[in-house]
Amino acid sequence: MRFFGTTWVGHDGGYGARRVGVAVGSLAAAVAGCFVLRFAYQGLEIADVGAFVDLLVVVVFAVCGAIAFRATWDGFTRRPADPAREESLRSVRMIGFIGSLIAYFLRSLTEAPGEGLRRREYEKSVSEYERRRTARTGNPSARGTGGNKGRKPKRK
């Protein structure tokens, strides 16, 4: 929602263009990240570290990418139940950044990433506000049936 401001509420103010921009930007960043990882892998090949390390690096990036994708995708639909767990996943998400970028890209094809979650929260708060507002209508001091019931009479 960082790039959308409040345009996601009414889909106005360039919402469509922003969604396209976010989709293209996240896909371009994922492709650039793949090139960076490819250069890093070529550096390992040049260093001739061995087949085991090569395989280990590929597996680590694949697993971290899958975990980062899932954590990012879940973050678009619900708030984290355990913030400490999210904090512990930060390093895994940094290693698997390509998975996070791909999740961001895929979500931006259907909506602004996180829009569904924010929309549900927004609609809930609006309905709660309306409910509270309608419960307060009228003059609160005139709510008794006896007028001055329970109060001191005015001085004359």
PDB file of C-alpha atoms in Angstrom, residues 19-20 22-28 30 69 72-73 76 98-111 113:
ATOM      1  CA  ARG A  19      -0.805  -0.797 -10.093  1.00  0.00           C
ATOM      2  CA  VAL A  20       0.800  -1.280 -13.489  1.00  0.00           C
ATOM      3  CA  VAL A  22       4.169  -1.552  -9.176  1.00  0.00           C
ATOM      4  CA  ALA A  23       3.743  -4.744 -11.198  1.00  0.00           C
ATOM      5  CA  VAL A  24       6.388  -3.751 -13.743  1.00  0.00           C
ATOM      6  CA  GLY A  25       8.737  -2.456 -11.045  1.00  0.00           C
ATOM      7  CA  SER A  26       8.526  -5.562  -8.888  1.00  0.00           C
ATOM      8  CA  LEU A  27       9.028  -7.832 -11.894  1.00  0.00           C
ATOM      9  CA  ALA A  28      12.029  -5.768 -13.046  1.00  0.00           C
ATOM     10  CA  ALA A  30      13.015  -9.689  -9.438  1.00  0.00           C
ATOM     11  CA  PHE A  69       7.038 -15.903  -1.092  1.00  0.00           C
ATOM     12  CA  THR A  72       4.768 -12.168   1.799  1.00  0.00           C
ATOM     13  CA  TRP A  73       1.654 -13.678   0.235  1.00  0.00           C
ATOM     14  CA  PHE A  76      -1.376  -9.538   2.023  1.00  0.00           C
ATOM     15  CA  ILE A  98      13.163 -12.816  -5.180  1.00  0.00           C
ATOM     16  CA  GLY A  99      10.267 -14.822  -3.741  1.00  0.00           C
ATOM     17  CA  SER A 100       8.939 -11.693  -2.024  1.00  0.00           C
ATOM     18  CA  LEU A 101       9.207  -9.686  -5.237  1.00  0.00           C
ATOM     19  CA  ILE A 102       7.406 -12.352  -7.231  1.00  0.00           C
ATOM     20  CA  ALA A 103       4.609 -12.479  -4.636  1.00  0.00           C
ATOM     21  CA  TYR A 104       4.350  -8.692  -4.846  1.00  0.00           C
ATOM     22  CA  PHE A 105       4.194  -8.882  -8.643  1.00  0.00           C
ATOM     23  CA  LEU A 106       1.524 -11.588  -8.705  1.00  0.00           C
ATOM     24  CA  ARG A 107      -0.656  -9.798  -6.145  1.00  0.00           C
ATOM     25  CA  SER A 108      -0.396  -6.527  -8.043  1.00  0.00           C
ATOM     26  CA  LEU A 109      -1.975  -8.211 -11.071  1.00  0.00           C
ATOM     27  CA  THR A 110      -5.296  -8.542  -9.200  1.00  0.00           C
ATOM     28  CA  GLU A 111      -5.211  -5.710  -6.644  1.00  0.00           C
ATOM     29  CA  PRO A 113      -0.784  -5.597  -2.615  1.00  0.00           C
TER      30      PRO A 113
END
